[in-house]
Coordinates of C-alpha atoms in Angstrom, one line a residue:
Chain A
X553 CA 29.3 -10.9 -33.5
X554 CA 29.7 -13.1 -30.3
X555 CA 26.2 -14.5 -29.2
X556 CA 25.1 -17.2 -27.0
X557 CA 21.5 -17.8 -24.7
X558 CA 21.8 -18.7 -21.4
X559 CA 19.1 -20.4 -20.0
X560 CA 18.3 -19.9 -16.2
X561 CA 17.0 -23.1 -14.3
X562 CA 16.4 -24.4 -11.0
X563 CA 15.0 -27.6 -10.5
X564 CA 13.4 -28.2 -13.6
X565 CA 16.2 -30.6 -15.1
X566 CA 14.1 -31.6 -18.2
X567 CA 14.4 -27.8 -19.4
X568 CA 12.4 -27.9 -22.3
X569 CA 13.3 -24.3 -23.8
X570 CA 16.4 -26.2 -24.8
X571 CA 14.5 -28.6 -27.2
X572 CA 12.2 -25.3 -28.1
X573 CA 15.0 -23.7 -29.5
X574 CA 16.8 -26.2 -31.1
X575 CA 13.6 -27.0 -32.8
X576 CA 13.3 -23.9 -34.0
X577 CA 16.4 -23.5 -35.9
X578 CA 18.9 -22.0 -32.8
X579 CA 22.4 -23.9 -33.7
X580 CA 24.4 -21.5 -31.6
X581 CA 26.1 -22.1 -27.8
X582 CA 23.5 -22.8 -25.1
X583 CA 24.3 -22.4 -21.5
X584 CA 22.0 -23.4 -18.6
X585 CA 23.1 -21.2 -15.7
X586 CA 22.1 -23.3 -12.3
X587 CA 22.4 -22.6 -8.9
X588 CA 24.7 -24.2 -6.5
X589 CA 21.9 -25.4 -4.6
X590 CA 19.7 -26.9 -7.1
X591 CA 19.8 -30.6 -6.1
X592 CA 18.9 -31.6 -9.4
X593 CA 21.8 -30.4 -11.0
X594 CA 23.3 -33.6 -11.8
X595 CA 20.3 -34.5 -13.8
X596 CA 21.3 -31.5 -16.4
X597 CA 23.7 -33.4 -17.8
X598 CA 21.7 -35.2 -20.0
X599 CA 21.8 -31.9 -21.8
X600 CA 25.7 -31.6 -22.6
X601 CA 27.2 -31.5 -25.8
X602 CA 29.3 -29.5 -27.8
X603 CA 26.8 -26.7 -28.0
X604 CA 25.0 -27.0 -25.2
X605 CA 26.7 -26.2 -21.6
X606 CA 26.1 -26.1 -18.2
X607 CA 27.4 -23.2 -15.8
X608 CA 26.8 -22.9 -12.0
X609 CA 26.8 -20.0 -10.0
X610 CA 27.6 -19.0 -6.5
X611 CA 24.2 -18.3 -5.3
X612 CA 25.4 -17.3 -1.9
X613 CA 27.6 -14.7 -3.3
X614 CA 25.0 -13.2 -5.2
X615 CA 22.3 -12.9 -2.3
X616 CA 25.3 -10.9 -0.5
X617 CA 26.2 -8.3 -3.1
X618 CA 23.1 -7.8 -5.0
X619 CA 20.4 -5.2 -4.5
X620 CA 17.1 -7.1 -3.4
X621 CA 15.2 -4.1 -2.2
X622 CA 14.4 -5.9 1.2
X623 CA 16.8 -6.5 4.1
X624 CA 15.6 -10.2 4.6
X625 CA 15.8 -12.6 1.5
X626 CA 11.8 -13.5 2.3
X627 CA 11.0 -15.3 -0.9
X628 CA 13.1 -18.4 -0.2
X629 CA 15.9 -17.4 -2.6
X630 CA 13.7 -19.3 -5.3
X631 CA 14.0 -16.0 -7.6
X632 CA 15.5 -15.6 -11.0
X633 CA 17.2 -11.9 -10.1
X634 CA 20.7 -14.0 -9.1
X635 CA 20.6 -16.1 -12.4
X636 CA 20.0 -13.3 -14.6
X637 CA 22.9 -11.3 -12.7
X638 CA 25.4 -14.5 -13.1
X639 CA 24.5 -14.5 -16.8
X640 CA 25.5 -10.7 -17.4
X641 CA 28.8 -11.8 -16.0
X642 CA 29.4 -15.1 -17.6
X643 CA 28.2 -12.8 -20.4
X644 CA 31.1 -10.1 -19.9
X645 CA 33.7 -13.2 -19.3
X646 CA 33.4 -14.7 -22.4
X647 CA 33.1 -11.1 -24.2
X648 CA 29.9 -11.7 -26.0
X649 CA 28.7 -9.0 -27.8
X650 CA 25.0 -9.5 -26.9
X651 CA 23.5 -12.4 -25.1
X652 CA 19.7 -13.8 -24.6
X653 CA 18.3 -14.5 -21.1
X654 CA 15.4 -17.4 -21.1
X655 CA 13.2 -18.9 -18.7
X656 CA 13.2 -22.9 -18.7
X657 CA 9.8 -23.0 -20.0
X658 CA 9.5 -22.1 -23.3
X659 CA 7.7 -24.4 -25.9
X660 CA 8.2 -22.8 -28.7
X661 CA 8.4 -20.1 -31.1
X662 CA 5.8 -18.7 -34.1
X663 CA 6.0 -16.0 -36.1
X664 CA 3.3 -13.7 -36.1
X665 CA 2.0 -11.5 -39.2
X666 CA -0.7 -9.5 -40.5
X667 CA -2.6 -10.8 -43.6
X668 CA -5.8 -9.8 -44.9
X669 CA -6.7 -8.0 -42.1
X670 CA -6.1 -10.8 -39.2
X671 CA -3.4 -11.6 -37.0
X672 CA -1.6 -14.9 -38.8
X673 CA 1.0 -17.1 -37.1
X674 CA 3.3 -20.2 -38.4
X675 CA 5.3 -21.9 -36.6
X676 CA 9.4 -21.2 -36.8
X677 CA 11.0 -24.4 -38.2
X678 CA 14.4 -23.6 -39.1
X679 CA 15.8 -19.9 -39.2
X680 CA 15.9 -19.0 -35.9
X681 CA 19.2 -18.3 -36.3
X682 CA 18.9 -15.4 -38.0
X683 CA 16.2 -14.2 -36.3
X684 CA 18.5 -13.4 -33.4
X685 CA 21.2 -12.2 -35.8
X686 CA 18.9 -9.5 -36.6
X687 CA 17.9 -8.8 -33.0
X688 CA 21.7 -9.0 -31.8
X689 CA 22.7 -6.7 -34.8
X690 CA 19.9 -4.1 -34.0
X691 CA 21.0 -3.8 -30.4
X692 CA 24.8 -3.5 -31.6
X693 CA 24.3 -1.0 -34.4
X694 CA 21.6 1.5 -32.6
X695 CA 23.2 1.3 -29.0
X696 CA 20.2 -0.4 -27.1
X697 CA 20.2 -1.9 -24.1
X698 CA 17.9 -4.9 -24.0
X699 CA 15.1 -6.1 -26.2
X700 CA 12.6 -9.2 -26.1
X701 CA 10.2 -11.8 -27.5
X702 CA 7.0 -10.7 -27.5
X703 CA 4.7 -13.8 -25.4
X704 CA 1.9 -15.6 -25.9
X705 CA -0.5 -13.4 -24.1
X706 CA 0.5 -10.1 -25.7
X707 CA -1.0 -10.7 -29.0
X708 CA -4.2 -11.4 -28.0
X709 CA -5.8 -8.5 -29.5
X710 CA -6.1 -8.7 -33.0
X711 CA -4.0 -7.0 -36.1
X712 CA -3.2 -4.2 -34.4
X713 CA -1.6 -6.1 -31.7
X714 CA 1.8 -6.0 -33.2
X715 CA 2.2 -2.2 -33.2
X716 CA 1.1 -2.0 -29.7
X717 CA 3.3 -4.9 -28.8
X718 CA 6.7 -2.4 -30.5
X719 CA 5.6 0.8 -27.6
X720 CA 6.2 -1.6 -25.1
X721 CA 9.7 -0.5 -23.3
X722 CA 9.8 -3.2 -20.5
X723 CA 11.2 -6.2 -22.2
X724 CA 10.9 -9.6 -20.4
X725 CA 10.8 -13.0 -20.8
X726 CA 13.1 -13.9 -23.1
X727 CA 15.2 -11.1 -23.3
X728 CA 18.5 -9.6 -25.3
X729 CA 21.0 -8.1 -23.8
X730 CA 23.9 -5.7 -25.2
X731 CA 26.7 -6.8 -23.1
X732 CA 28.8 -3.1 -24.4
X733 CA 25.8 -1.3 -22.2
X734 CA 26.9 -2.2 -18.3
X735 CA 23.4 -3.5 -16.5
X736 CA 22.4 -4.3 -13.3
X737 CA 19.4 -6.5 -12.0
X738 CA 17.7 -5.0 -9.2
X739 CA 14.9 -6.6 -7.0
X740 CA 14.0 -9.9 -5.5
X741 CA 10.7 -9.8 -7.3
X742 CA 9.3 -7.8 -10.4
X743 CA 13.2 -7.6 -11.4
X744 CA 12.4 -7.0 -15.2
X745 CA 9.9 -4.4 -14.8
X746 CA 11.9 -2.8 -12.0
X747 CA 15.8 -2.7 -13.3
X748 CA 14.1 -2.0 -17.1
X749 CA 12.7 1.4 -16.1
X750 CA 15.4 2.5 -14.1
X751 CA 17.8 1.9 -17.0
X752 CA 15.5 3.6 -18.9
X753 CA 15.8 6.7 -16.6
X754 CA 18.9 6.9 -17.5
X755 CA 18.6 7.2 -20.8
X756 CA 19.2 3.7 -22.5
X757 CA 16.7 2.4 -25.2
X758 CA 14.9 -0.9 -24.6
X759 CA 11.8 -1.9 -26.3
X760 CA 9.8 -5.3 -27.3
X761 CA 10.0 -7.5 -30.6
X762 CA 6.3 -8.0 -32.4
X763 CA 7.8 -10.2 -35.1
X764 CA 8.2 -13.5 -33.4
X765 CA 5.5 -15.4 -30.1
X766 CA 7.2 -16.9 -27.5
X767 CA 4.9 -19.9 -26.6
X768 CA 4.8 -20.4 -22.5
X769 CA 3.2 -22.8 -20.6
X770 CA -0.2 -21.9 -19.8
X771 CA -0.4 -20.4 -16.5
X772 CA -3.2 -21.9 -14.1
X773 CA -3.9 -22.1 -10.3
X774 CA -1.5 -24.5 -8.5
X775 CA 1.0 -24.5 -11.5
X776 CA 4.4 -25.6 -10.1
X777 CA 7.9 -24.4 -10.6
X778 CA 9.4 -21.2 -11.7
X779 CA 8.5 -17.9 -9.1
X780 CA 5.6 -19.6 -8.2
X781 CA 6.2 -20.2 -5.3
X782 CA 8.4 -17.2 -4.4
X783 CA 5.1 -15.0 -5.3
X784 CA 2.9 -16.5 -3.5
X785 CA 5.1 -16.9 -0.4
X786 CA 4.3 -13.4 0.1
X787 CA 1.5 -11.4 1.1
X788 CA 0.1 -9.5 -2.1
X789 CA 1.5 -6.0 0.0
X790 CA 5.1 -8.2 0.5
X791 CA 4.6 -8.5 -3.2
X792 CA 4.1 -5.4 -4.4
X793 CA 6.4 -3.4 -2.0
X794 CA 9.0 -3.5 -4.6
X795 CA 7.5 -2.0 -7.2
X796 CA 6.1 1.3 -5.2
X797 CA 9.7 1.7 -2.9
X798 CA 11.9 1.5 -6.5
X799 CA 9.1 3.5 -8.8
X800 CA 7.3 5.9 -6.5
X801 CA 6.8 8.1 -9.3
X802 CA 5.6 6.3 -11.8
X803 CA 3.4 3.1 -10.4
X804 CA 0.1 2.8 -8.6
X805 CA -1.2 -0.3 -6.5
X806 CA -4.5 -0.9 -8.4
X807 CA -7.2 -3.3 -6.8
X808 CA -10.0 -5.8 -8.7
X809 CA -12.6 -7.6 -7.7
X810 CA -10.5 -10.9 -6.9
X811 CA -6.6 -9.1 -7.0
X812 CA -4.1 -6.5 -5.8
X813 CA -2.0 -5.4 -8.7
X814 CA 0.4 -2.5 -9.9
X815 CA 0.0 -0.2 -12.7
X816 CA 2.8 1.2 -13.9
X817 CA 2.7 4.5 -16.0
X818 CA 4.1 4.5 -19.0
X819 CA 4.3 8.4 -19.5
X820 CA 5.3 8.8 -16.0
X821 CA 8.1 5.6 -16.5
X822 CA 9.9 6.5 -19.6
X823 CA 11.4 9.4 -21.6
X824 CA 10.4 9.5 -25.1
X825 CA 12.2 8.7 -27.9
X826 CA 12.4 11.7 -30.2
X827 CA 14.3 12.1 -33.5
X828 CA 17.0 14.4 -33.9
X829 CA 15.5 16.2 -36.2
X830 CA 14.0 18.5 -33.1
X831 CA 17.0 18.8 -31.7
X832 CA 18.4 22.7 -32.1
X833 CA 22.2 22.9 -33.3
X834 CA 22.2 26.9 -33.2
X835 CA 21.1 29.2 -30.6
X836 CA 18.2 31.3 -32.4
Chain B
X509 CA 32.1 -20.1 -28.0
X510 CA 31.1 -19.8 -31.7
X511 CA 31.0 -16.4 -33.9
X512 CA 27.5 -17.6 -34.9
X513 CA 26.6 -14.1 -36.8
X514 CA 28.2 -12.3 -39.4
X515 CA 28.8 -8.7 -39.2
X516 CA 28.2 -7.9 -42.4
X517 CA 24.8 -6.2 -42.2
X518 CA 26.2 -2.8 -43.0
X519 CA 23.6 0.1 -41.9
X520 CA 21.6 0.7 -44.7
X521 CA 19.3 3.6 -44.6
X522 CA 16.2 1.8 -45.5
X523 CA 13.2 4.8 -45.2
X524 CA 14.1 5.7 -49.1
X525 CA 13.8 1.8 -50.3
X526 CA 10.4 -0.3 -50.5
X527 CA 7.8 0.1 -47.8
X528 CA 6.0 -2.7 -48.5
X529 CA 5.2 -3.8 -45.4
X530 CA 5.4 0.2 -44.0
X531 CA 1.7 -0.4 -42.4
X532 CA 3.1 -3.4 -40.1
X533 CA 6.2 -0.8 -38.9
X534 CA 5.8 1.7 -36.3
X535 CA 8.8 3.8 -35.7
X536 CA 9.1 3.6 -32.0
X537 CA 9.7 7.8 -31.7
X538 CA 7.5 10.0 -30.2
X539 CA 6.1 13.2 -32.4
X540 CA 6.1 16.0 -30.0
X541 CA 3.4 18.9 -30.6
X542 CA 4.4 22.2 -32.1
X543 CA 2.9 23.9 -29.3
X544 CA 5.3 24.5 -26.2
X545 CA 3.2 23.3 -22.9
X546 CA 3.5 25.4 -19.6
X547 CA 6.9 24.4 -17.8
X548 CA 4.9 23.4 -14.0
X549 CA 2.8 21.1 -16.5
X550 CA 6.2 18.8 -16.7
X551 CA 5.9 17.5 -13.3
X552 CA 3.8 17.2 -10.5
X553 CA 5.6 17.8 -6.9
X554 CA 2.3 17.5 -4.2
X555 CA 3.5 14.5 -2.8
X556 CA 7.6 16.0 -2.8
X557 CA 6.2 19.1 -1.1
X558 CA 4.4 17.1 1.7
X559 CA 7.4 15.3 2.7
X560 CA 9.6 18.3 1.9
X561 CA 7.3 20.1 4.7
X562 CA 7.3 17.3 7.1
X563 CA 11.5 16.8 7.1
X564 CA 11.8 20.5 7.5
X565 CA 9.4 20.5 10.4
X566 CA 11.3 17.6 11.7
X567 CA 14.2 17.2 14.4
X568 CA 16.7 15.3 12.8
X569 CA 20.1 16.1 12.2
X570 CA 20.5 18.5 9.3
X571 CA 22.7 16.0 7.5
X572 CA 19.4 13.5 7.7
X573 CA 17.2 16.1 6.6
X574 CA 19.9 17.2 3.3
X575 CA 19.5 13.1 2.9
X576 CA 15.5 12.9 3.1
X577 CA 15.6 16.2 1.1
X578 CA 17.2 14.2 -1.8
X579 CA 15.2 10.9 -0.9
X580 CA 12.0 12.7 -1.5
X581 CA 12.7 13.8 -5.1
X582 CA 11.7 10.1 -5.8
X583 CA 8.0 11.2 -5.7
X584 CA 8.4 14.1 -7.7
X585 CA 6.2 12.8 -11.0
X586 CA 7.6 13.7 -14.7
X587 CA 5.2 13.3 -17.3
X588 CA 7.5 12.6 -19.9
X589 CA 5.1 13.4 -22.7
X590 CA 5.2 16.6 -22.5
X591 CA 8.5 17.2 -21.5
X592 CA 9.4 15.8 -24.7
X593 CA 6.9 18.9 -26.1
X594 CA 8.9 21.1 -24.3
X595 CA 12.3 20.3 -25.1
X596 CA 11.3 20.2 -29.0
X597 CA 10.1 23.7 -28.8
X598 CA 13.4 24.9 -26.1
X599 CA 16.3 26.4 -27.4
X600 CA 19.6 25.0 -27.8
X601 CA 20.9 25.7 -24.3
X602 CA 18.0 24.2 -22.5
X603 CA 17.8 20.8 -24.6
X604 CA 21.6 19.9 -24.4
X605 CA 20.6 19.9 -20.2
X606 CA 17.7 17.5 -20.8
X607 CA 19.4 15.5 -23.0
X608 CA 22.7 15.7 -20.3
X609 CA 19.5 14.6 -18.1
X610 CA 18.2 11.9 -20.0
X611 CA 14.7 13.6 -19.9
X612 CA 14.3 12.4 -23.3
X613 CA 16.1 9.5 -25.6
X614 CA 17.5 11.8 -28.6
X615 CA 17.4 9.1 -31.7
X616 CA 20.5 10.6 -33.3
X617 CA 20.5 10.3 -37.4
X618 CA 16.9 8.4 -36.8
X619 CA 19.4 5.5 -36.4
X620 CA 16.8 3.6 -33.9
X621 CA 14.1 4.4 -36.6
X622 CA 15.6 3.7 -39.6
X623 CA 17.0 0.5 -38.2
X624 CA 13.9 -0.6 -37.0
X625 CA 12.4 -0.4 -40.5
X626 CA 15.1 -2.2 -41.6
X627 CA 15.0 -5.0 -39.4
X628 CA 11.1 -5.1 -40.1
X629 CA 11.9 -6.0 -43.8
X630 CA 14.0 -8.4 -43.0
X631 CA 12.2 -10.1 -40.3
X632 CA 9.0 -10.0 -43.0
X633 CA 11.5 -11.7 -45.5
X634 CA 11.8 -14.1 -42.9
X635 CA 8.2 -14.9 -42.0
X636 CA 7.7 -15.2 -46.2
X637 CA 10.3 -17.6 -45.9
X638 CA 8.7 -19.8 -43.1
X639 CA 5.3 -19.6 -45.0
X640 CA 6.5 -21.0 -48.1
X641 CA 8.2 -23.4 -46.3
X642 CA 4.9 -24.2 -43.9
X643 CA 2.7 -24.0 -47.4
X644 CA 4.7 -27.0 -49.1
X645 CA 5.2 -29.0 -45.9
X646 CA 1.5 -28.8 -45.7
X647 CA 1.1 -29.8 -49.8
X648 CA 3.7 -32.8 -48.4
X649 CA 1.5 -33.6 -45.6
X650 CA -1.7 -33.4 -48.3
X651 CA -0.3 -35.5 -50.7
X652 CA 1.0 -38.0 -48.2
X653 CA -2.4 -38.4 -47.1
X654 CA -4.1 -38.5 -49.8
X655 CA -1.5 -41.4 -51.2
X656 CA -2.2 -43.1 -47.9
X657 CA -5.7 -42.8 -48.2
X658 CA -5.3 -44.3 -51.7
X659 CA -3.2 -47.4 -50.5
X660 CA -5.6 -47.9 -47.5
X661 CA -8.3 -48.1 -49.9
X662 CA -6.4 -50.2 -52.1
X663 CA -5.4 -52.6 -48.7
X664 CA -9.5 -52.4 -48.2
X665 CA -10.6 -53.3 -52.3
X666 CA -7.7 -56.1 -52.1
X667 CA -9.4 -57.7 -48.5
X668 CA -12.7 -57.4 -49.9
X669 CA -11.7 -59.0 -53.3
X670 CA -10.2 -61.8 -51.2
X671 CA -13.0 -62.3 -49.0
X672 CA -15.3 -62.6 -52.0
X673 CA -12.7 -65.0 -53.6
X674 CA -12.6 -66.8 -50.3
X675 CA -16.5 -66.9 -50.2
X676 CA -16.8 -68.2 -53.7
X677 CA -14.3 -70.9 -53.1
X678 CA -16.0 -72.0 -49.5
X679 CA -19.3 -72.5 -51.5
X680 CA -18.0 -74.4 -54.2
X681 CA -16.6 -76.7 -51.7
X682 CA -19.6 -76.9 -50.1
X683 CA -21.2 -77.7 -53.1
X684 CA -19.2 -80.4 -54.0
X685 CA -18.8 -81.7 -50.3
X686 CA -22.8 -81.8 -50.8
X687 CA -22.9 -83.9 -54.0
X688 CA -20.4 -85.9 -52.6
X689 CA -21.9 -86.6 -49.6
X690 CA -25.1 -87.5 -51.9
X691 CA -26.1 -91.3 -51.8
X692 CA -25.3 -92.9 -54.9
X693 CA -28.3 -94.6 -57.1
X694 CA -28.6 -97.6 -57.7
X695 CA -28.7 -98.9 -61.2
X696 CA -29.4 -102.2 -60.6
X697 CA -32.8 -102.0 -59.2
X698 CA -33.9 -99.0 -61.8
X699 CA -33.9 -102.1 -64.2

């Protein structure tokens, strides 16, 4: 099975999810996918070596033929949406079989487990290879469309976290693709939540890994890099436009004391998965 | 680009082996109920049947209205949930459209399921793995330690042995510094 993680970045030369995996065990073909117009691109290089490549995209082209939801490209192109779309096509170039999508701020990876009635974790040293073996083959064999690494924040919880974590059907992140099941990014912002559940709508499988954490940098106020910026060069209405004009039916704009947010609903979002054991060969 | 996996994980049916670790795996299908629910309860169209009333009333072409007409079955709200109740209790006829609709995710010889349990084992397999290996690096680590701690102590015993030595040897020079430095008698003048 081909496999390979592309890595999108922009701007953020030291690209630390590179040493995160590698520390980890990952031994397979990286590729940091970069923008023609990241001026640090030269700076990547320090990365290079016979595993580890760089690919650059024409960004221009992308902003031209993709579907941003908006008419204007407001959030100063600084979106991951174009990345993730060159990497499904540097994806279907080299004929992978399935392919993993990663932000350039991971820090590592533990595995997470229930013993004695509490939620366990230990770091992942070495096999992380066959970690994704099992994820790619999963996708292959069962026909699903995408799958991720459960993060940081999602196991806060307890236990019980990890069978919570498996109902998710939005995967994001870190994500794995099946490159046989065509996809398409949609949306300046909210792209994974957005081009998940349409996908979804039509009848493609996704869900989220509980196994394994994805460590992230800890988010806090005036934290640089990444979307950052791109959110918060929009009014929190800008913001959340997307989400309401692509999911009317399923998503509701839901305020707090201190934030504007969306809900989406998950029994309004997705069709359940039901075994074929209901399903009726002969007409009574 | 490298073949990094194998493809020699053949699809195993794994629901009739060991379920060990059967309370960490939930099966990602939905169980429908037995009872069929009432077919309006499958979707909600108030917001559809304003803007359905509104394009009608309107004066735009009746191309643009056929358009908006389509638009506006955006809002119309499924509650998936129970369509999945329905469809397990419809007849054959009526579930091959929802299927051909994708109103629900048919898991066709539980192969999502059974593969999920599967991978579960495995990915346990690998976490036992990782926690042996974490359990000696950490007996390493310990015994490194405590050997360290041993040597440091040893360092600490050797200074203090030498400082005594060193002690010991400064006062016995001083002591014979002193009696050399003590006038001599004369033996002369004792007679």
């Amino acid at each position: 099975m081909k496999f390979a993680i592309f890595i999108c970045s922009h701007g953020r030369p030291e690209c630390i999810t590179v040493k995160a995996l590698r520390d980890a065990g990952y031994t397979g073909d990286i590729f940091i996918v970069l923008d023609d117009e990241d001026e640090t691109h030269f700076e990547y290089n320090v990365h290079e070596n016979e595993n580890t490549h760089i690919l650059t995209f024409d960004k221009e082209w992308y902003v031209q033929h993709m579907d941003i939801g908006v008419s204007t490209v407001r959030a100063k192109r600084k979106v991951i949406l174009y990345a993730k779309q060159a990497c499904e096509d540097f994806a279907n170039a080299n004929d992978l079989d399935v392919f993993g999508i990663a932000d350039d701020d991971f820090l590592g990876f533990r595995y997470r487990y229930e013993e004695d009635g509490r939620l366990k974790s230990v770091t992942v040293s070495e096999n992380l290879d066959e970690v994704f073996n099992c994820y790619a083959q999963f996708l292959v064999h069962n026909w699903l469309c995408m799958t991720s690494v459960a993060t940081n924040q999602m196991f806060m919880g307890g236990a019980l976290t990890p069978e919570k974590i498996s109902e998710f059907r939005v995967p994001y992140s870190f994500v794995f693709r099946n490159t046989h099941i065509p996809f398409e990014w949609k949306s300046e912002l909210f792209e994974d939540v957005i081009s998940a559940t349409l996908k979804t709508q039509q009848g493609f499988f996704m869900m989220q890994m509980p196994f394994m954490q994805l460590n992230l940098k800890p988010l806090y106020a005036g934290a640089n890099g990444g979307m950052t910026d791109a959110y918060q060069s929009v009014d929190f209405i800008k913001k959340l436009f997307p989400v309401v004009q692509y999911l009317p039916s399923c998503t509701k704009i839901a305020t707090t004391a201190s934030s504007v947010s969306y809900r989406l609903i998950r029994d309004n979002a997705f069709p359940k998965l039901l075994s074929e054991k209901h399903k009726k060969y002969v007409e009574k | 680009m490298n073949q990094l996996f194998d493809d020699d994980t053949a699809k195993v049916n794994p629901m009739g082996g060991d379920r060990k670790y059967s309370r960490a795996v939930r099966v990602p299908q939905y169980e429908p109920s037995t009872d069929k629910p009432d077919i309006h309860s499958l979707y909600n169209v108030e917001k559809y049947n304003r803007l359905v009333a509104r394009i009608k009333k309107s004066s735009v072409s009746e191309e643009e209205k056929k358009f908006l007409l389509f638009a506006a079955s955006r809002h119309i709200v499924f509650t998936y949930s129970r369509i999945a109740d329905y469809y397990a209790n419809s007849e054959k006829e009526m579930q091959e459209l929802m299927e051909e609709s994708a109103l629900v995710i048919l898991d066709m010889d539980d192969a999502i399921a059974n593969g999920y349990v599967a991978l579960s084992e495995k990915m346990q397999q690998l976490i036992d793995e990782e926690k042996e290996r974490d359990a000696k690096a950490r007996e390493a680590d310990k015994i490194m330690r405590e050997q360290m701690a041993l040597a440091e102590q040893k360092e600490r015993e050797a200074k203090e042995a030498k400082k005594v030595a060193n002690k010991k040897k400064k006062k016995k020079e001083e002591e014979l510094e002193n009696f050399m430095a003590e006038p001599e008698v004369d033996d002369e003048q004792n007679d």
